[in-house]
CSV table of C-alpha atoms and ligand atoms in Angstrom, one decimal:
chain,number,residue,atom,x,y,z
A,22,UNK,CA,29.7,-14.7,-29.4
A,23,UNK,CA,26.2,-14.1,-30.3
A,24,UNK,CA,24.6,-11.3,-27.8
A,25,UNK,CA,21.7,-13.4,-26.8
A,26,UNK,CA,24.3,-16.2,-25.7
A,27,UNK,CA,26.7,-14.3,-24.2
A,28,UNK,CA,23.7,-12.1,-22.2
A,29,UNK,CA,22.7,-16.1,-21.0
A,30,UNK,CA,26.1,-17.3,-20.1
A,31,UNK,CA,27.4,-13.9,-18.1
A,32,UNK,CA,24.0,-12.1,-16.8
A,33,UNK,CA,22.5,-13.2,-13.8
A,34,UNK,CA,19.0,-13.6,-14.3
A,35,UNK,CA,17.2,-11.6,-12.0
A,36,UNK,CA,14.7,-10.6,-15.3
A,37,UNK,CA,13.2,-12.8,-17.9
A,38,UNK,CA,13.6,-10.8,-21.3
A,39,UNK,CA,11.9,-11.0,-24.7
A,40,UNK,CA,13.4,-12.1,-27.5
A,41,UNK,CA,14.3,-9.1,-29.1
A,42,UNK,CA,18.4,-7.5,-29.0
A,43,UNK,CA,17.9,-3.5,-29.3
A,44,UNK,CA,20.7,-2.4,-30.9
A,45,UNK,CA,19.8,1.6,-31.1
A,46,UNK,CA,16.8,4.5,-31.0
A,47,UNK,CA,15.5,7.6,-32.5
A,48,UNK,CA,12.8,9.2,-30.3
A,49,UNK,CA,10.3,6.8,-30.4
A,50,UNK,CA,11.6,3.7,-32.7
A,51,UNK,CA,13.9,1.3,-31.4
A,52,UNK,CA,15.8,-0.9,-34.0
A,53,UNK,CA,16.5,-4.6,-33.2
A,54,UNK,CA,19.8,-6.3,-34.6
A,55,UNK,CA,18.4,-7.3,-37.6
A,56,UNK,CA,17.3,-3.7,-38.6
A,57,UNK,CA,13.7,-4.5,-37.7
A,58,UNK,CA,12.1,-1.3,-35.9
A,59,UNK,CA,9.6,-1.4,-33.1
A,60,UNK,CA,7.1,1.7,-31.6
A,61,UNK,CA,8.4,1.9,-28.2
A,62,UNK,CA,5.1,2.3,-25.9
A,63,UNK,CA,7.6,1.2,-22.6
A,64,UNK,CA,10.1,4.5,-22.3
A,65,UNK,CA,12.7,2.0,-20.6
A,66,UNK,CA,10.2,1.8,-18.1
A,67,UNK,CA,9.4,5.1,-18.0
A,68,UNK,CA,12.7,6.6,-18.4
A,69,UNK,CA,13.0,7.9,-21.8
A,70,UNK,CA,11.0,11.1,-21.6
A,71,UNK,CA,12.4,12.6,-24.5
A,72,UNK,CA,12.9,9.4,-26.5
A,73,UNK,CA,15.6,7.7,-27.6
A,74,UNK,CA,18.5,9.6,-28.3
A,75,UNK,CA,17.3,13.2,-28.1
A,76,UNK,CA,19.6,16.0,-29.9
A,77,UNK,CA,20.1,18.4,-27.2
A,78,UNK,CA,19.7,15.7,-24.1
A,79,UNK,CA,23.0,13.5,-25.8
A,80,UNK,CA,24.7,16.6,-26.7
A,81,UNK,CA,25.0,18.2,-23.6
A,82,UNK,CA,25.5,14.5,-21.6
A,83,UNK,CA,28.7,14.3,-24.8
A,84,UNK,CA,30.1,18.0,-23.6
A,85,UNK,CA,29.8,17.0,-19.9
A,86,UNK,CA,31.2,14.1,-20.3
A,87,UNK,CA,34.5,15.6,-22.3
A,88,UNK,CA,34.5,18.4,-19.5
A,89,UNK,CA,33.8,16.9,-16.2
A,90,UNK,CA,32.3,13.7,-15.8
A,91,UNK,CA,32.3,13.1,-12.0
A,92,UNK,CA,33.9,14.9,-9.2
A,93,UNK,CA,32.4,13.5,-6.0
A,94,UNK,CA,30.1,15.2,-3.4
A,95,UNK,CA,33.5,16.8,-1.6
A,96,UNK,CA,33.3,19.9,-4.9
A,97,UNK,CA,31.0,21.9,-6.1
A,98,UNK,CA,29.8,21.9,-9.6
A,99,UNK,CA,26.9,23.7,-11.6
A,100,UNK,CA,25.1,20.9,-12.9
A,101,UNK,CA,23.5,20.0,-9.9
A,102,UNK,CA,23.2,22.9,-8.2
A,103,UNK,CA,20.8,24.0,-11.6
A,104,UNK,CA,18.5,20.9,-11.2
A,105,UNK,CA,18.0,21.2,-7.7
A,106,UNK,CA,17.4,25.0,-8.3
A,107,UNK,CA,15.0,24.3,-11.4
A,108,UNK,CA,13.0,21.2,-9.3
A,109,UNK,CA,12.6,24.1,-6.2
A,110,UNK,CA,11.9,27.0,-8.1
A,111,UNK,CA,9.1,24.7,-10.1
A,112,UNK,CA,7.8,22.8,-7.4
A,113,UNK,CA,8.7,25.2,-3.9
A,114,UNK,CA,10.3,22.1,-2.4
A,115,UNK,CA,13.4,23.9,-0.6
A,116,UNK,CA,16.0,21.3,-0.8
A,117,UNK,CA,17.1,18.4,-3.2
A,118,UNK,CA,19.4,15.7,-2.0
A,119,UNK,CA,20.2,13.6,-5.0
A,120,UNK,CA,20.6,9.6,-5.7
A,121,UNK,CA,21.2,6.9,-8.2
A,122,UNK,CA,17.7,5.0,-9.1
A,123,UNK,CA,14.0,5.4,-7.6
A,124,UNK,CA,14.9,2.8,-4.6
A,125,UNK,CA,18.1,5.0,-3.6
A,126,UNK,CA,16.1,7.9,-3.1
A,127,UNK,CA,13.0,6.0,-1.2
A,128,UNK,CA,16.1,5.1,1.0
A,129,UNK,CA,16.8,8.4,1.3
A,130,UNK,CA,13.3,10.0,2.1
A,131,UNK,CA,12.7,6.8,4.8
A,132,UNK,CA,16.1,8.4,6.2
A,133,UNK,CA,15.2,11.7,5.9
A,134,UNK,CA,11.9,11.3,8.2
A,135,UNK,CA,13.4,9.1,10.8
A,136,UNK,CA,15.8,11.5,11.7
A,137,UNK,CA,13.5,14.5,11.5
A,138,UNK,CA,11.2,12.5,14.2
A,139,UNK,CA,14.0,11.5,16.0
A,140,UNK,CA,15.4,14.8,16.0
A,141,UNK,CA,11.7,16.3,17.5
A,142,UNK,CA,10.1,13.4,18.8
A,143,UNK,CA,12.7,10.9,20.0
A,144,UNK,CA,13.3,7.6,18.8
A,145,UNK,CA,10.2,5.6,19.7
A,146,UNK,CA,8.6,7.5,16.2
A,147,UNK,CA,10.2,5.6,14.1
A,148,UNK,CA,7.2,4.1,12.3
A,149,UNK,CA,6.3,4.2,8.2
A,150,UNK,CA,3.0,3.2,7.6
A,151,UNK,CA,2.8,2.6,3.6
A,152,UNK,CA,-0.1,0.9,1.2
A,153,UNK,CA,-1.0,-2.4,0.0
A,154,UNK,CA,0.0,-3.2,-3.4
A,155,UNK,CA,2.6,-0.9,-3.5
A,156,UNK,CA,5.5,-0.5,-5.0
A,157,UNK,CA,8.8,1.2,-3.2
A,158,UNK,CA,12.1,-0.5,-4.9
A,159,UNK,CA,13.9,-3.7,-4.5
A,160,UNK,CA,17.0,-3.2,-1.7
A,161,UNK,CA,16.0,-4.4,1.6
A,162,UNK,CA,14.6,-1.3,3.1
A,163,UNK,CA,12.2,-0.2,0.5
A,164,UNK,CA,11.1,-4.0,0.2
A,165,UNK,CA,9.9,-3.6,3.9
A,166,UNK,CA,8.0,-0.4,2.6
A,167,UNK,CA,6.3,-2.4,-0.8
A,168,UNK,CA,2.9,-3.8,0.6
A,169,UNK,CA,3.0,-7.0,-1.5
A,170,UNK,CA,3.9,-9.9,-0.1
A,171,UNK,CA,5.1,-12.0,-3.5
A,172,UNK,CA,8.5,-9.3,-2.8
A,173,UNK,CA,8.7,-10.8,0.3
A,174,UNK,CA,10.3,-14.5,0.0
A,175,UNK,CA,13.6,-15.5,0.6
A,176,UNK,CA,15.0,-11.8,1.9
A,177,UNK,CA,13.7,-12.1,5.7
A,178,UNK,CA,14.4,-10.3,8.2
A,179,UNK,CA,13.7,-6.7,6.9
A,180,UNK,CA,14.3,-3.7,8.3
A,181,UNK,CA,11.5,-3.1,11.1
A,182,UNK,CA,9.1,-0.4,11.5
A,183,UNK,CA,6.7,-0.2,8.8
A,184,UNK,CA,2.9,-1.2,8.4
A,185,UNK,CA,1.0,-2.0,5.3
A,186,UNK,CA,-2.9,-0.4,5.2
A,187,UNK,CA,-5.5,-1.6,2.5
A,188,UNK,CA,-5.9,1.3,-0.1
A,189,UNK,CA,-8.5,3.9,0.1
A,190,UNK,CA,-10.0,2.7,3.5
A,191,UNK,CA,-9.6,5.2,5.8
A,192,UNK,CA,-10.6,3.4,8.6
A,193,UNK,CA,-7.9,1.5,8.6
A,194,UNK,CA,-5.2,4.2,7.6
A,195,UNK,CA,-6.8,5.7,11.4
A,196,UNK,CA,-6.0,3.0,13.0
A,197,UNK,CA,-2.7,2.2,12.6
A,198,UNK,CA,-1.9,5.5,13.3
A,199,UNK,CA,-0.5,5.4,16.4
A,200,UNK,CA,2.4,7.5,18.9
A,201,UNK,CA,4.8,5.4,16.9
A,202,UNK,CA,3.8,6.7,13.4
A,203,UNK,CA,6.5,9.1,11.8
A,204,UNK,CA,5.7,9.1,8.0
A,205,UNK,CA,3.0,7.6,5.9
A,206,UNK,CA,4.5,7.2,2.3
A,207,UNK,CA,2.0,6.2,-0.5
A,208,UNK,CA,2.5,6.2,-4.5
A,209,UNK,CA,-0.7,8.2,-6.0
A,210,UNK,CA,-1.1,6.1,-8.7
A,211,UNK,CA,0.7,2.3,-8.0
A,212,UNK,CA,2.6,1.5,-11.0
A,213,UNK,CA,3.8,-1.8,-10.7
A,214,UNK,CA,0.7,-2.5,-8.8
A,215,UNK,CA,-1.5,-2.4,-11.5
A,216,UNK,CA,-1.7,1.3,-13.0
A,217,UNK,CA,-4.2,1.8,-10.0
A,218,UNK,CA,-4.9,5.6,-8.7
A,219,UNK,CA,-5.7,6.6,-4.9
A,220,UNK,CA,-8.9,8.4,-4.7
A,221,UNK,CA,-8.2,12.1,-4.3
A,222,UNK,CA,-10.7,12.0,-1.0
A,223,UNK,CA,-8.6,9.2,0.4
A,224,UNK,CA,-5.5,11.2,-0.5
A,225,UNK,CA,-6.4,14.7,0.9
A,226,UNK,CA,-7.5,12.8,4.2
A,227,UNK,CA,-3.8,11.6,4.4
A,228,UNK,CA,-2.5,14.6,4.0
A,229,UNK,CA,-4.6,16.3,7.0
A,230,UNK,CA,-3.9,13.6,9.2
A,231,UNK,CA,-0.2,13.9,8.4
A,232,UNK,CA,-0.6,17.8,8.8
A,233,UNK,CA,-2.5,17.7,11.7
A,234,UNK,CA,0.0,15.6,13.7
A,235,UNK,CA,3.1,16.3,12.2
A,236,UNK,CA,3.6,13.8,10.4
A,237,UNK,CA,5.6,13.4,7.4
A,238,UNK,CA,3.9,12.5,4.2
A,239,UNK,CA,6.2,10.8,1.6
A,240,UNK,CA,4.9,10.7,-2.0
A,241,UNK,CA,6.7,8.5,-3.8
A,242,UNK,CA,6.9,10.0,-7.6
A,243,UNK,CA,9.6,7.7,-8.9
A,244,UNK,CA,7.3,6.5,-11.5
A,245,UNK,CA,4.4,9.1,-12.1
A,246,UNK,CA,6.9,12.2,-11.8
A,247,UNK,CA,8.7,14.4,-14.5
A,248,UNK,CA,5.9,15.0,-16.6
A,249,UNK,CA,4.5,11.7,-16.7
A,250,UNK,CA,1.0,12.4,-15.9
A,251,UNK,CA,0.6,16.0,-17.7
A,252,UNK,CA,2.1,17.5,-14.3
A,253,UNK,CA,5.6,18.0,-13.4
A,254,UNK,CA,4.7,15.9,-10.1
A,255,UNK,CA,0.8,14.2,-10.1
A,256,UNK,CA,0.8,15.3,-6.6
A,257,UNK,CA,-0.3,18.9,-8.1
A,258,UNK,CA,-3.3,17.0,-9.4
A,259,UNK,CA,-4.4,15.7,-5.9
A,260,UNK,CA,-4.3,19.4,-4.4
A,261,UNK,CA,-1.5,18.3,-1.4
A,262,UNK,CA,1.6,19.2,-0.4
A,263,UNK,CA,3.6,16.5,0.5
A,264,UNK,CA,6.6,17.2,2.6
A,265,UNK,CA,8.8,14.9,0.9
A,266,UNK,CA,8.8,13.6,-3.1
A,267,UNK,CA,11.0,11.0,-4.3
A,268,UNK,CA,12.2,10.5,-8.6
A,269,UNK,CA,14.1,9.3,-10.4
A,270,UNK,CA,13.2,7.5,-14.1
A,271,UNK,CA,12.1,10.2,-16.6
A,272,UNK,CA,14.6,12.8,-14.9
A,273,UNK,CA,17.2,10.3,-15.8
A,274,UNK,CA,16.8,10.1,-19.6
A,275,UNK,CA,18.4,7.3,-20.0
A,276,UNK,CA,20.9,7.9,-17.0
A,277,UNK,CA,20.7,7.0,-13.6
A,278,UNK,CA,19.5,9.6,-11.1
A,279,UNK,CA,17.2,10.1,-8.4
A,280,UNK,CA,16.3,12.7,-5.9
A,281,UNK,CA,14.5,13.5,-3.1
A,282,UNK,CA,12.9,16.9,-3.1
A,283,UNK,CA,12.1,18.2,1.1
A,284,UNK,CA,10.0,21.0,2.5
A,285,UNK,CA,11.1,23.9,4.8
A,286,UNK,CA,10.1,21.6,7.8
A,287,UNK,CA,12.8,18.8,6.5
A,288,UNK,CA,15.4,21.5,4.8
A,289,UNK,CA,18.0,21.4,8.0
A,290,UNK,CA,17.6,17.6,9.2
A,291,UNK,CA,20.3,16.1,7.9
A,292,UNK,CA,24.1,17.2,8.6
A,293,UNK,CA,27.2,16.6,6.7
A,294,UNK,CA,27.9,12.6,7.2
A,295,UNK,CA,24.5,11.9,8.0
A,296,UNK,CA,23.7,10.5,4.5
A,297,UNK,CA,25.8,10.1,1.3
A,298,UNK,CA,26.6,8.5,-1.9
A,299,UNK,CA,29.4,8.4,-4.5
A,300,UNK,CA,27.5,9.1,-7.4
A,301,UNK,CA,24.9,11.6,-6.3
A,302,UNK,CA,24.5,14.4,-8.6
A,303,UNK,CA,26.6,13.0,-10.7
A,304,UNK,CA,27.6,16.0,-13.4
A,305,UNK,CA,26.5,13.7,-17.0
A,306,UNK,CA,23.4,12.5,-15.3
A,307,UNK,CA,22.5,16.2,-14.0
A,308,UNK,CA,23.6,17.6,-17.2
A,309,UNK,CA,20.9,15.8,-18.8
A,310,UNK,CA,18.5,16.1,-16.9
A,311,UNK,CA,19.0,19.9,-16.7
A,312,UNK,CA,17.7,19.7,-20.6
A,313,UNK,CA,14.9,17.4,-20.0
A,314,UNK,CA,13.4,19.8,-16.8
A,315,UNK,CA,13.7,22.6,-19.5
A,316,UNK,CA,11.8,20.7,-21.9
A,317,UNK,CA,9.3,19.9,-19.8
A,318,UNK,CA,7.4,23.4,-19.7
A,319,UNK,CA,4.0,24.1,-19.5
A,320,UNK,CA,3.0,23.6,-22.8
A,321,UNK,CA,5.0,20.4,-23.2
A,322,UNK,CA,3.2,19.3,-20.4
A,323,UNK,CA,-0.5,20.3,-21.6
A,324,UNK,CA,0.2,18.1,-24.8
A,325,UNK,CA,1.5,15.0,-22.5
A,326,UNK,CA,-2.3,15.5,-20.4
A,327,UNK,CA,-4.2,16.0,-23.9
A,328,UNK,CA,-1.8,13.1,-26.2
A,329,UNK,CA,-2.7,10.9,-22.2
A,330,UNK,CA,-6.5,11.5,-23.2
A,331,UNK,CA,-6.4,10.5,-26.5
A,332,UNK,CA,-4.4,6.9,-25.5
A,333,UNK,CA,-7.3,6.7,-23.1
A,334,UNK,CA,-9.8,7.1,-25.7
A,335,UNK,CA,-8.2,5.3,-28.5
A,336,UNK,CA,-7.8,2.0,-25.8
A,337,UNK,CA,-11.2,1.9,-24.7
A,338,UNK,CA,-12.5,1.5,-27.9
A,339,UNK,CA,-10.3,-1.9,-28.2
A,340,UNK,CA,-11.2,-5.4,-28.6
A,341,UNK,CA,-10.8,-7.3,-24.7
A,342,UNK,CA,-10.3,-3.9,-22.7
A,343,UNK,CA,-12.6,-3.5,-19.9
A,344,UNK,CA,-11.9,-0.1,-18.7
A,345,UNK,CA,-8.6,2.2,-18.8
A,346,UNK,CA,-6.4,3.6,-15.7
A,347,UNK,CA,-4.0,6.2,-14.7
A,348,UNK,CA,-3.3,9.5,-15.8
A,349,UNK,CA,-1.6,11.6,-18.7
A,350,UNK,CA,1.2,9.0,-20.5
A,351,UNK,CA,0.7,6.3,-17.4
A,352,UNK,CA,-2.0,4.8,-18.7
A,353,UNK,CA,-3.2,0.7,-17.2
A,354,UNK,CA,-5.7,-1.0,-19.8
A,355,UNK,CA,-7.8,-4.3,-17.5
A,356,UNK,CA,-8.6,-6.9,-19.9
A,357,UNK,CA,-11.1,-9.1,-19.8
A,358,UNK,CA,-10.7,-13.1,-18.8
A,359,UNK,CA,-10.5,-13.9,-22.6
A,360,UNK,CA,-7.0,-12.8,-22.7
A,361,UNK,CA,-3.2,-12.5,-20.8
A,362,UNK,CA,-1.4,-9.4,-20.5
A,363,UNK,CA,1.3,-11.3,-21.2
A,364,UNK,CA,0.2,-13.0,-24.4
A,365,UNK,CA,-0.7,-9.2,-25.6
A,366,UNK,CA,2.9,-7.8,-25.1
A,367,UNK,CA,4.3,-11.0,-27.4
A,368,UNK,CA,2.1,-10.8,-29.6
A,369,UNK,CA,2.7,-7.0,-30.2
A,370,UNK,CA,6.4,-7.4,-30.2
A,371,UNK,CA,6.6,-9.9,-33.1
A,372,UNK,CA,4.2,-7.0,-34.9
A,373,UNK,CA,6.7,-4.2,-33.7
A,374,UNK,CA,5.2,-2.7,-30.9
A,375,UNK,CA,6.8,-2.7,-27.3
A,376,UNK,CA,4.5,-2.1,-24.6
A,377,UNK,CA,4.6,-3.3,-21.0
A,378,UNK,CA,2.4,-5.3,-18.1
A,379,UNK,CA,1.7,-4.1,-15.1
A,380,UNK,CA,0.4,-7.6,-12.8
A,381,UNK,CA,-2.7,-8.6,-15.0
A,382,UNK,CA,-3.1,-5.1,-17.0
A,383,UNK,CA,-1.6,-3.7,-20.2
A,384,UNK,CA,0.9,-0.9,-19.0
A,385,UNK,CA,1.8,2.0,-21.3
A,386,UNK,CA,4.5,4.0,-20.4
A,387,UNK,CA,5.0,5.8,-24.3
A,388,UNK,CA,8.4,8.6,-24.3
A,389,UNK,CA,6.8,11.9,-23.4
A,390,UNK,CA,7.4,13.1,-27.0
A,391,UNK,CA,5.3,10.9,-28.6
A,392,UNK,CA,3.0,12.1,-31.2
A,393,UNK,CA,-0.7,11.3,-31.6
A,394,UNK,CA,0.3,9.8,-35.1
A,395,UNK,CA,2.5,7.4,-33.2
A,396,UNK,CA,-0.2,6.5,-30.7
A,397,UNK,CA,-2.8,5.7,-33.7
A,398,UNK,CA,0.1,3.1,-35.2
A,399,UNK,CA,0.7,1.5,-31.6
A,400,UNK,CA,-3.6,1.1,-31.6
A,401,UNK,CA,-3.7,-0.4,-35.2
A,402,UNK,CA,-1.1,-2.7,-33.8
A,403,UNK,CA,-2.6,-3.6,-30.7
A,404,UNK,CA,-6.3,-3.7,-32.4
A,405,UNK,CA,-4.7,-6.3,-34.8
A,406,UNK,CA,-3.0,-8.3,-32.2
A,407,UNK,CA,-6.2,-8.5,-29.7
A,408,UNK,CA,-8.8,-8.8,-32.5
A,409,UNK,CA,-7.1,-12.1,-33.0
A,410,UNK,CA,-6.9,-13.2,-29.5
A,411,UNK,CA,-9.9,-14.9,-26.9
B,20,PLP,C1,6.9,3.9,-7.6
B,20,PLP,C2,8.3,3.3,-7.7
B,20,PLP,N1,9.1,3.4,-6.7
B,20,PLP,C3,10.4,2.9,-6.7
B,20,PLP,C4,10.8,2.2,-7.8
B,20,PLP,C5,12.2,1.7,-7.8
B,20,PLP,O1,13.0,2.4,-8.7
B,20,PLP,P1,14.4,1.9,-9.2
B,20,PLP,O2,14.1,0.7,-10.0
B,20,PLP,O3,15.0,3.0,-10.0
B,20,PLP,O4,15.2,1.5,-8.0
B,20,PLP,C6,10.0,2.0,-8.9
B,20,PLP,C7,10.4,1.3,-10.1
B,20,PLP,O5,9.6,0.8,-10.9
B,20,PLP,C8,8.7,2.6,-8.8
B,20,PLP,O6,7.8,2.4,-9.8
């Protein structure tokens, strides 16, 4: 049976796709069943930091997997143990408590702050206020934390206890505030959103205010972590220290894995049997991304800020784009009212170039190893394709 009919006739649709079967990958080149290639500007959604199909990254996911593939969270193993190590050594987090996807570990940190407030405050502080527009995950919790109602249908009721505030207005962040409030969790740039950063004023204020009256700030780095803004985490680029961080995506590879990194405050809160899951720090996922936290050093890092600036300047000097978003490799392009996002992104497929949307924006999510030859072929495309379009 042909893939696309079979894909039809067994997967249930939960995601419209584009009419393109990927068949394989070499760093940033996919190749389609009929051996056509496409410049990959969309990382899997901003999972492939090192491409497709990276040396080291498969080799040592192939040796873990023919040495110990899984053992459960009842045995030690070193895998890990070495990425929580590397994530606190790099970051000064002091624990890591490890999940499956970026919604798993926005479960975990919602988790993790009720039962530190419970724990000092009792359980009337149960409260997370998070932002309009956001983006948290998709399982019923982290839906109640994702300020945008078009999530909303069909799933009611939700778990209780969180608020949504309009972005950057600080009057209103004050006010919800109340004796109820224990955790205000924000995304510093909201990905699915629209590629939209928080003001740094706005940001630093949250963070007094949770500093100030203990309480706990969540940044939710699922998308803008591991290196995808030119930073391990793009909190370090807003000058706070949040007392929890969630990821997941790039740290994967091309596995599934989150985490959630804790301060010294949140380090004891939970006890064997408070929280758990089968596949957490699962030894092939941690293996890889054991290489792809060694990768990312310094000065891989300083090219992913100065190859983010040159997308930047390369897209603003395209046909239809208004102004350009985001930071490092997360880059948001608004187009004017002359063209759809959506019309872009087909276009540029049948021309062999995958990039993404992000609501009514261009999204560009490119691997992390992406060279700025690469990004001049994916702005020749894209030139083409809007030059024709409006
Ligand atoms: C900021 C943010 N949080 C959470 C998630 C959910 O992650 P996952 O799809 O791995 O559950 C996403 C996914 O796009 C995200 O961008």
């Amino acid at each position: 049976m042909d893939i696309k009919e079979q894909d039809q006739m067994y997967i249930a649709h939960t995601y419209h796709r584009f009419d393109a079967v990927l068949t394989k990958g070499s760093h940033c080149i996919a190749m389609d069943a009929d051996g056509k290639s496409y410049l990959d500007m969309t990382a899997g959604i901003g999972v492939n930091a090192l491409g497709y199909a990276d040396k080291e990254w498969a080799k040592a996911v192939s040796e873990q997997a023919n040495t110990l593939p899984h053992v459960s969270n009842l045995y030690y193993s070193q895998p890990d143990g070495d990425v929580a190590k590397m994530l606190c050594e790099r970051t000064g987090f002091k624990k890591v408590m490890f999940a499956n996807s970026g919604a798993e570990a926005n479960e975990g940190a919602i988790k993790l702050a009720r039962k530190y407030s419970y724990d000092h405050y009792g359980k009337e502080r149960y409260e997370i206020i998070t932002l309009v527009n956001s983006f948290h995950g998709r399982t019923i919790t982290t839906l109640a934390a994702t300020g945008q109602a078009a999530f909303h249908q069909y799933f009611d009721p939700f778990t209780p206890g969180f608020l949504h505030v309009p972005v950057n207005d600080e009057a209103a962040l004050k006010q919800a505030l109340s004796k109820h409030t224990c955790a205000i969790m924000i995304e510093l740039i909201q990905g699915e959103g629209g590629v939209l950063p928080l003001a740094k004023a706005y940001v630093q204020t949250i963070a007094k205010l949770c500093k100030q009256q203990d309480i706990l700030l969540i940044v939710d780095e699922v998308q803008t972590g591991v290196g995808r803004c030119g930073t391990l985490y793009a909190y370090e680029q807003y000058d706070i220290q949040p007392d929890i961080v969630t990821t997941a995506k790039g740290l994967g590879n091309g596995l599934p894995i989150g985490g959630v990194l804790m301060n010294e405050k949140l380090q004891d809160t939970f006890h064997p049997g408070d929280h758990g899951t089968t596949f957490g720090g699962n030894p092939i996922a941690c293996a890889g991304a054991r290489v792809v936290l060694q990768r990312l050093d310094a000065d891989f890092l300083q090219e992913v800020m100065d190859k983010g600036e040159y997308l930047k300047q390369q897209l603003v000097s395209l046909p239809h784009i208004k102004a350009v978003n985001g930071l490092g490799l997360m880059r948001g392009a608004v187009l004017d009212e002359h063209v759809q996002a959506v019309d872009v992104v087909k276009a540029c497929l049948q021309k062999g170039l995958l990039i993404l949307t992000a609501k009514d924006k261009l999204r560009m999510l490119p691997p992390l190893v992406i060279t700025k030859g690469e990004i001049d072929q994916a702005m020749t495309i894209l030139r083409e394709v809007l030059s024709t379009m409006g």
